[in-house]
Short mmCIF file of C-alpha atoms in Angstrom, two decimals:
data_model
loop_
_atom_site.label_atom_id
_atom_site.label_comp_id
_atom_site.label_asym_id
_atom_site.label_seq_id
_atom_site.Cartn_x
_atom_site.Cartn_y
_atom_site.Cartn_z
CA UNK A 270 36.38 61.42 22.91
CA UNK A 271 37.85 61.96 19.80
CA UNK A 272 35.09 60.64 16.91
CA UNK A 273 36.90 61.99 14.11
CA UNK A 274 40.17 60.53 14.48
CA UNK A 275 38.96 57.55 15.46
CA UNK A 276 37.01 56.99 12.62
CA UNK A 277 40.04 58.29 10.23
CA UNK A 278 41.88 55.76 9.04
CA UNK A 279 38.60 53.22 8.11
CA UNK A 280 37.10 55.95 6.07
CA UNK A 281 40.57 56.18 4.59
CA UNK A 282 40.27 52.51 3.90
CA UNK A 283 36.86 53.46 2.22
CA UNK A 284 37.66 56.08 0.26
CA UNK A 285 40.69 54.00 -1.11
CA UNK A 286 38.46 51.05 -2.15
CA UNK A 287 36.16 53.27 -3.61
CA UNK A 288 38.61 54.91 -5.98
CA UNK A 289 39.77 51.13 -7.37
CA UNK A 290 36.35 50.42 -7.81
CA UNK A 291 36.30 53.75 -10.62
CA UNK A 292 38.94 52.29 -12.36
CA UNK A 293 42.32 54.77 -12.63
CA UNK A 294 40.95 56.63 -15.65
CA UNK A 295 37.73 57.06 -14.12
CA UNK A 296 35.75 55.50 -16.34
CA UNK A 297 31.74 53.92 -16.16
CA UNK A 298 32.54 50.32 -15.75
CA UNK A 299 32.02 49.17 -12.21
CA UNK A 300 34.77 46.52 -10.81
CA UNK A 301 32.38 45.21 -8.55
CA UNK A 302 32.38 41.31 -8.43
CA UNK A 303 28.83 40.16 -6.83
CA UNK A 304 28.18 35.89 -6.00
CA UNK A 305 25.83 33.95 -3.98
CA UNK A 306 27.86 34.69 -0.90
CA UNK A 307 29.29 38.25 -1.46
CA UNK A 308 28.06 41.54 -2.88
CA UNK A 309 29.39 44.69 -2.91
CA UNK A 310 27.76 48.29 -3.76
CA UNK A 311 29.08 51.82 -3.89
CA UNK A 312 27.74 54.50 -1.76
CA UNK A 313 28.37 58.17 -3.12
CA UNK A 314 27.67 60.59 -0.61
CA UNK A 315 28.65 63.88 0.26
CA UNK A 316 31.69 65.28 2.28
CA UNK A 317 30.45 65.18 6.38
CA UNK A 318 29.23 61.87 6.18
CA UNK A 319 32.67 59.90 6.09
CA UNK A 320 32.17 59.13 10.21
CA UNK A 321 28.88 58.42 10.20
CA UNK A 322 28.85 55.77 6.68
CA UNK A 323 31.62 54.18 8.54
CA UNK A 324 29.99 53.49 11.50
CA UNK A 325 26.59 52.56 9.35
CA UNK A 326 28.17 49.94 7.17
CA UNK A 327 29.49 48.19 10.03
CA UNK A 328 25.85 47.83 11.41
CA UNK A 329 24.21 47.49 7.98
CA UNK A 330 26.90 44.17 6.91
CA UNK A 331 25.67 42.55 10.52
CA UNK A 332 21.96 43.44 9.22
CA UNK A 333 22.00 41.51 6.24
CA UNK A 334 24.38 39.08 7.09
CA UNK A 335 21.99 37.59 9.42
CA UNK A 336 19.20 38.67 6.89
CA UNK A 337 20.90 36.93 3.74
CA UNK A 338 23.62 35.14 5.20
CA UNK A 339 25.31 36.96 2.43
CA UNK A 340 28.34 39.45 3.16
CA UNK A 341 28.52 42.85 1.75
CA UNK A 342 31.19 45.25 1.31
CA UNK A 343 30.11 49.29 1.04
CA UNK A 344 32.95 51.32 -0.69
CA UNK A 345 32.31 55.08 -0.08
CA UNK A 346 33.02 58.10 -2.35
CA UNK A 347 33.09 61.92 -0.76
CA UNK A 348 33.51 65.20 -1.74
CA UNK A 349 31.25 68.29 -2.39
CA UNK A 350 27.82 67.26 -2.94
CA UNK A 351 27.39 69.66 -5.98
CA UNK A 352 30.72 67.80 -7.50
CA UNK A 353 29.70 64.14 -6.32
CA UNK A 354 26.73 64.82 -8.21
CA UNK A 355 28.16 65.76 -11.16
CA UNK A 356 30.73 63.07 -11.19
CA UNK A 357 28.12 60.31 -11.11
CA UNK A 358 25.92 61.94 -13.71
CA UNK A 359 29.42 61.94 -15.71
CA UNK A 360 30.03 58.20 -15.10
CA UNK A 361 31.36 57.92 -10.99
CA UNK A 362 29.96 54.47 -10.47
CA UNK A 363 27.52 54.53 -7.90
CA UNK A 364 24.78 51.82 -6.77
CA UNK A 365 23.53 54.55 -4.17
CA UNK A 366 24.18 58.39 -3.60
CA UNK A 367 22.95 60.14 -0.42
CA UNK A 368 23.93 64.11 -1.11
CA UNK A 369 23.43 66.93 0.61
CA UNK A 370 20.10 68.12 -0.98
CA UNK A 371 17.31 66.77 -3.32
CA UNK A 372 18.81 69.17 -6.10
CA UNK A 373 22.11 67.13 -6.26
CA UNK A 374 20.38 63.68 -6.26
CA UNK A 375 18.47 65.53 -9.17
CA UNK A 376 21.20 65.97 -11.24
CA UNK A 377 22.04 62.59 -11.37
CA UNK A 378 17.59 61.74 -12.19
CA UNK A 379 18.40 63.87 -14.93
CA UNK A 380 21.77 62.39 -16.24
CA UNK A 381 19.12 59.21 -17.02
CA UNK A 382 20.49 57.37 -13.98
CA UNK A 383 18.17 57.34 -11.60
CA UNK A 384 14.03 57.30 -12.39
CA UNK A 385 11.11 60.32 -11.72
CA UNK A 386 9.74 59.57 -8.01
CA UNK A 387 12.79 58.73 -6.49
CA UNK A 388 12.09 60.82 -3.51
CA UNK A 389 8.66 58.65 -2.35
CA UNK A 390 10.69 55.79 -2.80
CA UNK A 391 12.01 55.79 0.85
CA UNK A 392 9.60 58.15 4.09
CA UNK A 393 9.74 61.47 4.37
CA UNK A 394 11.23 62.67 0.78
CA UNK A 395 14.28 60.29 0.84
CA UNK A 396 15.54 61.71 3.77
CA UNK A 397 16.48 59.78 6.65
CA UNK A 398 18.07 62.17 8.87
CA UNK A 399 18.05 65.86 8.97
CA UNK A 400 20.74 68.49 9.91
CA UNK A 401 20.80 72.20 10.46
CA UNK A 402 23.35 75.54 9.74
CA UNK A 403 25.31 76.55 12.96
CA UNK A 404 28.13 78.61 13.88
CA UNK A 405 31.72 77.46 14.74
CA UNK A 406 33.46 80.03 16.87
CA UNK A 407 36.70 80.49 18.69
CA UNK A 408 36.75 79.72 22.41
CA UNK A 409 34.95 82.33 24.60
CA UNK A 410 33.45 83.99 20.89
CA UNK A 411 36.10 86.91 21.08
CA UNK A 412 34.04 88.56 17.95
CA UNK A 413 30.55 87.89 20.03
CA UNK A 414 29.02 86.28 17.02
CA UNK A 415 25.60 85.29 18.11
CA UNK A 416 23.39 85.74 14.76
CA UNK A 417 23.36 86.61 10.62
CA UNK A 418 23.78 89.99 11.39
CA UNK A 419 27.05 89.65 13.14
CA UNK A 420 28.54 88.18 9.60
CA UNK A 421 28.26 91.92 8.48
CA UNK A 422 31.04 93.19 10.75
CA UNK A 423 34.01 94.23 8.48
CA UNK A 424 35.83 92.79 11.51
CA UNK A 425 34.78 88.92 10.98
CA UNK A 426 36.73 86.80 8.84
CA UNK A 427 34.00 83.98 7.60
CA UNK A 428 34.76 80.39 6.57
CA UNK A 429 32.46 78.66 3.92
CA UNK A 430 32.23 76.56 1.48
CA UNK A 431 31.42 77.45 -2.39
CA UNK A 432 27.26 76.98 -3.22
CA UNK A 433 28.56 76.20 -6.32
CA UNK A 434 30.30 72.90 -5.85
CA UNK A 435 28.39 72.12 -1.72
CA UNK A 436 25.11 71.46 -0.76
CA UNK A 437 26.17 72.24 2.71
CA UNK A 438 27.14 75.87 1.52
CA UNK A 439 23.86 76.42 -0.20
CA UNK A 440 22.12 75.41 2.75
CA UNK A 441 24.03 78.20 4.03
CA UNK A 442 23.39 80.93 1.83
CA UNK A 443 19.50 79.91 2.47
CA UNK A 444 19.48 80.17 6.07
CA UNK A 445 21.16 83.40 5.81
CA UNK A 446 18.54 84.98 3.16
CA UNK A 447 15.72 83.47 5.40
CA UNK A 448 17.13 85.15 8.44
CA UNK A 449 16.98 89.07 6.24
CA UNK A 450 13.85 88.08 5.01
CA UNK A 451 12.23 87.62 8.85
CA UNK A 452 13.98 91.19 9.39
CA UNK A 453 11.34 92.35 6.87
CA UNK A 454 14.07 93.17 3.85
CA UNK A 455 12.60 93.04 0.07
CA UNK A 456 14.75 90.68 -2.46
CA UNK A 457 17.48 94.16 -3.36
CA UNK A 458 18.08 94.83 0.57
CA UNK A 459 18.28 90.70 1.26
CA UNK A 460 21.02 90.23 -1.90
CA UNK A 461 23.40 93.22 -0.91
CA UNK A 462 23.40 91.58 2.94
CA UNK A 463 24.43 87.99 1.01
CA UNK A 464 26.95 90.13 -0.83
CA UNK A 465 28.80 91.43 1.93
CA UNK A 466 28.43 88.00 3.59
CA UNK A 467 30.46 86.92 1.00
CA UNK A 468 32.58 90.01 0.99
CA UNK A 469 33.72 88.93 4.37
CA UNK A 470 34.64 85.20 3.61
CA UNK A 471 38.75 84.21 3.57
CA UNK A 472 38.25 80.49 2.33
CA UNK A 473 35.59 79.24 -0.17
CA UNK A 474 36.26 75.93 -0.04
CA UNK A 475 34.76 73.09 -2.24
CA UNK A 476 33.51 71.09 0.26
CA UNK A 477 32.30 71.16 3.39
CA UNK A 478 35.37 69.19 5.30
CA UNK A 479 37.70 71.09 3.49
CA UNK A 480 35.91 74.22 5.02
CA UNK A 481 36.40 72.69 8.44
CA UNK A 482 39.73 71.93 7.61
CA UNK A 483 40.70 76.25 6.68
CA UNK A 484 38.72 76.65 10.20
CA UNK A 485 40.04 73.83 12.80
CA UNK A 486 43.23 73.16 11.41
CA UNK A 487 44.79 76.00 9.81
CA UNK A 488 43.37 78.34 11.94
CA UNK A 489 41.69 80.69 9.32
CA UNK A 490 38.86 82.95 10.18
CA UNK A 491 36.56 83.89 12.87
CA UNK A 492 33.45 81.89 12.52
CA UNK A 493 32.55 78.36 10.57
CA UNK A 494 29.26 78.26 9.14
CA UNK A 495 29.06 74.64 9.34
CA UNK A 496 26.60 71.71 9.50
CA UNK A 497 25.57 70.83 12.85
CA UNK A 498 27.21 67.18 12.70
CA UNK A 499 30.67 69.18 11.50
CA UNK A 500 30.53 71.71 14.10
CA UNK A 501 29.68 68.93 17.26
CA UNK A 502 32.87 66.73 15.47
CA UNK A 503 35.26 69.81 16.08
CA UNK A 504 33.91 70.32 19.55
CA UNK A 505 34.29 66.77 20.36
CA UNK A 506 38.19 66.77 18.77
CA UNK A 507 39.28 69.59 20.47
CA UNK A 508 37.71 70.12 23.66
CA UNK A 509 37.60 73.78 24.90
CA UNK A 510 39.12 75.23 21.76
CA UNK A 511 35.22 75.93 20.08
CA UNK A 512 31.90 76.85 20.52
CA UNK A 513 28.97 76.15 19.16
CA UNK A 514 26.55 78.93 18.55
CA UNK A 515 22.86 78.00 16.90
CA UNK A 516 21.51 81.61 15.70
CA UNK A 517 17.68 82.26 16.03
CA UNK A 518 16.83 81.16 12.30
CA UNK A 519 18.23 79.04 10.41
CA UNK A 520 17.38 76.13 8.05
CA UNK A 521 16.23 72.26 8.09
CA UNK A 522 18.91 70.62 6.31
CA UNK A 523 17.68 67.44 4.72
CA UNK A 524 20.06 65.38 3.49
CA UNK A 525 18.26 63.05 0.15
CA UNK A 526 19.19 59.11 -0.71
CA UNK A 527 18.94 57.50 -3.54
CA UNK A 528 19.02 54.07 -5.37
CA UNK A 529 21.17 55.01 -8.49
CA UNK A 530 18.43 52.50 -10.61
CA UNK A 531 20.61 52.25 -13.88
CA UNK A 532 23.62 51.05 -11.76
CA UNK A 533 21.99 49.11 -9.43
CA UNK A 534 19.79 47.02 -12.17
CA UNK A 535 23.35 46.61 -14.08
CA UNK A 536 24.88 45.03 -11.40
CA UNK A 537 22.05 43.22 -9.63
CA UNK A 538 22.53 45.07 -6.59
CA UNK A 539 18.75 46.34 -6.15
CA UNK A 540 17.97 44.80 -3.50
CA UNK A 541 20.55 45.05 -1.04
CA UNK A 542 20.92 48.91 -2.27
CA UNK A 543 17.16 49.34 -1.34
CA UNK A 544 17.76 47.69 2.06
CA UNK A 545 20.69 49.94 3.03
CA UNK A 546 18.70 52.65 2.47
CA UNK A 547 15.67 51.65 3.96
CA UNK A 548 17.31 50.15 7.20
CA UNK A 549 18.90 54.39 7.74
CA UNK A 550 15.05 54.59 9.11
CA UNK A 551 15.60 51.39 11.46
CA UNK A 552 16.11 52.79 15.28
CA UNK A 553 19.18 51.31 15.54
CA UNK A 554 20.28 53.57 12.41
CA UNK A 555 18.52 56.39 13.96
CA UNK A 556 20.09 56.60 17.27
CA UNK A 557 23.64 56.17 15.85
CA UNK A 558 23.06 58.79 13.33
CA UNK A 559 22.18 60.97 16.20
CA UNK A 560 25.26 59.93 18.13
CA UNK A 561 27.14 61.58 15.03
CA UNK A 562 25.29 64.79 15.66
CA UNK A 563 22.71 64.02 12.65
CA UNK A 564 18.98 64.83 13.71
CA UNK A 565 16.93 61.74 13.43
CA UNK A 566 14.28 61.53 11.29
CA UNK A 567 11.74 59.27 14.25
CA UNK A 568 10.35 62.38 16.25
CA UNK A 569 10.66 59.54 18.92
CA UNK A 570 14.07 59.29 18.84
CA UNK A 571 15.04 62.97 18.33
CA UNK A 572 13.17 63.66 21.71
CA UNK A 573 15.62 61.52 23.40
CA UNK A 574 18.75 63.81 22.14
CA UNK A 575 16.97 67.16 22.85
CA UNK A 576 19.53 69.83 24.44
CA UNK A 577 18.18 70.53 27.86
CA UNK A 578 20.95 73.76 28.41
CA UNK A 579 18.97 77.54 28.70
CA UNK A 580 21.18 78.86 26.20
CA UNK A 581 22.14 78.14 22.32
CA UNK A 582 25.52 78.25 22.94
CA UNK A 583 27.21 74.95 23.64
CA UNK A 584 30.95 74.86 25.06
CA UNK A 585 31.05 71.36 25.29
CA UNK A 586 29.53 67.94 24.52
CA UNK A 587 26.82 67.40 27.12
CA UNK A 588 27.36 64.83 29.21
CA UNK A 589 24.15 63.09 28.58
CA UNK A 590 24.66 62.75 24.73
CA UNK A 591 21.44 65.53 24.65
CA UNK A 592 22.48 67.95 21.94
CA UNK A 593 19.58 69.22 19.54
CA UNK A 594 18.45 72.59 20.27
CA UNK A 595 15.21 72.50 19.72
CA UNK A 596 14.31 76.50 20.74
CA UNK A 597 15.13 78.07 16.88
CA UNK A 598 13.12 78.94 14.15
CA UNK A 599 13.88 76.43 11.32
CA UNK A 600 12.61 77.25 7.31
CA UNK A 601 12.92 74.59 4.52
CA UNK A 602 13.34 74.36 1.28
CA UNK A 603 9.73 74.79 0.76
CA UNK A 604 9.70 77.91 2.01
CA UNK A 605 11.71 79.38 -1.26
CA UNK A 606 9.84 76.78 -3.90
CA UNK A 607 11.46 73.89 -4.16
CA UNK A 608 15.12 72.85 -5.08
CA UNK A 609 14.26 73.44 -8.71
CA UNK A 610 12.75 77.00 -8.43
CA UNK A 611 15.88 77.38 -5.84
CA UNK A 612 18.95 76.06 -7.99
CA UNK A 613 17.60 78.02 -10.96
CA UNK A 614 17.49 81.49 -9.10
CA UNK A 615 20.35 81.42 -6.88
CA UNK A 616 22.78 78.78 -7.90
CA UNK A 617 22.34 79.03 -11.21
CA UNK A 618 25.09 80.38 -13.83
CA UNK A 619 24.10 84.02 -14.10
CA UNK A 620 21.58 83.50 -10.87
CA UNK A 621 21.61 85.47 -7.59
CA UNK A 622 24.87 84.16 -5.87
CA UNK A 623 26.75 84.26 -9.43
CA UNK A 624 25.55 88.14 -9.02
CA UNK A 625 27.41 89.14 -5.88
CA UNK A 626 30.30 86.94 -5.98
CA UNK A 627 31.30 87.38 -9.54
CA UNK A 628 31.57 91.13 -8.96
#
């Protein structure tokens, strides 16, 4: 089964409509026409989640049609979460945005756009599905990459994208400095193993898909350190060309939503924007984000896709749609203070990662 593909040319479609709705010069005013029978809102996410807001508008227009009896129309926006963020805080008309990581959706709070306490506006922090940091590797691993340490072999080309511009890539970087810091390694020792990381890397790519892209398609590097959703799409594409290898540590990804409140009180759109994120938590929503390789947020739910191999490496899509390996040591961001404490030490200009890559 071929997800991606499938799901190509509609989030084309998307994509399309979502650039006429930012006007050619890119300017604030939304195009958006909303009446009694039709409404439309924009959804700016980040760059993985083309597949899955495909699939998820298609079930949330049946929702509130039959809610409403009104029809709605969801153009999507998608690109590096760091970058989304910064073009809505610079005038990307958005009614929602559902980034990569709080920090992003923080950027835009602090642009004026959206208000304080948007993450207890929706369960669990705004975040209705969760994802992890895996490893893409070649068929049969010729480079036997099985952990963080492995990415220090001056033999092992690395694809990632740049923390600078990707959520996904700073997720990265974090379950990577977890994984030195369980080795017992003080802050000096941890940020020269980063370095060479990053020593080691052919691509850094804006954005997550375009990472995949320098990995799957153009054949670059040894190993894709990838979101779990991106890594699952390239094994289900191209069957017996990949593997999937979850290391011992790594990181809960979690993904934040957002009602953009300044747009969404401009055009009226409130409270169909606040239903499209609220019905992500429905279990409808929750299984099909899990059929796009997204952990669910319902513990319930997430039992029902738990990998039940003896191994974390997966050569193929199991057969019974179980996936989530379950058996790995998993951090979050509240292990390293908070997204604030976080951007401003690593991701910051003149921070940590500005440190080794600069040089």
């Amino acid at each position: 089964m071929n997800k991606r593909k499938l799901s190509r040319l509609a989030a084309a479609v998307l994509a399309c409509t979502a650039l006429a709705a930012c006007g050619s010069d890119g300017g604030t005013e939304n195009t958006q026409s909303s009446t009694q029978n039709t409404v439309e809102i924009t959804n700016v996410s980040y760059d993985p989640t083309r597949e899955l807001y495909a699939a998820y508008n298609e079930i949330f227009q049946k929702h509130w049609k039959e809610q409403t009896g009104q029809e709605v129309t969801v153009p999507q926006s998608h690109g590096g979460s760091g970058k989304q963020a910064l073009e809505v805080a610079n005038g990307l008309p958005a009614d929602v945005v559902t980034l990569a990581l709080e920090g992003d959706v923080d950027a835009v709070k602090n642009a004026g756009l959206i208000d304080d306490g948007y993450v207890k506006e929706f369960p669990l922090d705004s975040s209705p599905y969760t994802s992890c940091i895996v490893f893409l590797v070649r068929k049969d691993n010729p480079k036997n990459i099985s952990d963080w340490d492995d990415l220090l072999s001056d033999d092992v080309g690395i694809i990632t994208p740049n923390p600078k511009t990707s959520g996904g890539a700073r997720w990265n970087y974090l379950a990577a400095w977890y994984y030195f810091e369980k080795q017992g390694l003080n802050e000096a020792e941890i940020t020269e193993k980063i370095k060479t990381i990053f020593q080691h890397v052919i691509v850094l790519d804006s954005g997550a898909r375009g990472s995949t892209t320098s990995f799957v398609e153009n054949g670059q590097g040894d190993v894709l350190l990838a979101w779990e959703n991106e890594a699952f799409l390239s094994l289900a594409e191209h069957p017996g060309e990949y593997e999937i290898v979850v290391p011992s540590v790594s990181i809960l990804c979690q993904p934040t939503v957002a009602v953009v409140d300044k747009v969404a009180d401009k055009n009226g759109t409130r409270e169909v924007c606040t239903e499209y994120l609220n019905y992500l938590y429905s279990n409808e929503a929750q299984r099909l984000e899990a059929d796009w390789y997204y952990r669910p947020s319902s513990e319930e739910i997430l039992n029902e896709y738990v990998y039940e191999g003896n191994n974390n490496t997966i050569t193929e899509l199991p057969d019974d749609h179980k996936w989530i390996i379950s058996d790995i040591d998993l951090t979050d961001i509240g292990h390293f203070g908070g997204w604030t404490k976080t951007t401003e030490k690593h991701f910051s200009d003149h921070g940590i990662f500005d440190s080794i890559y600069e040089k």
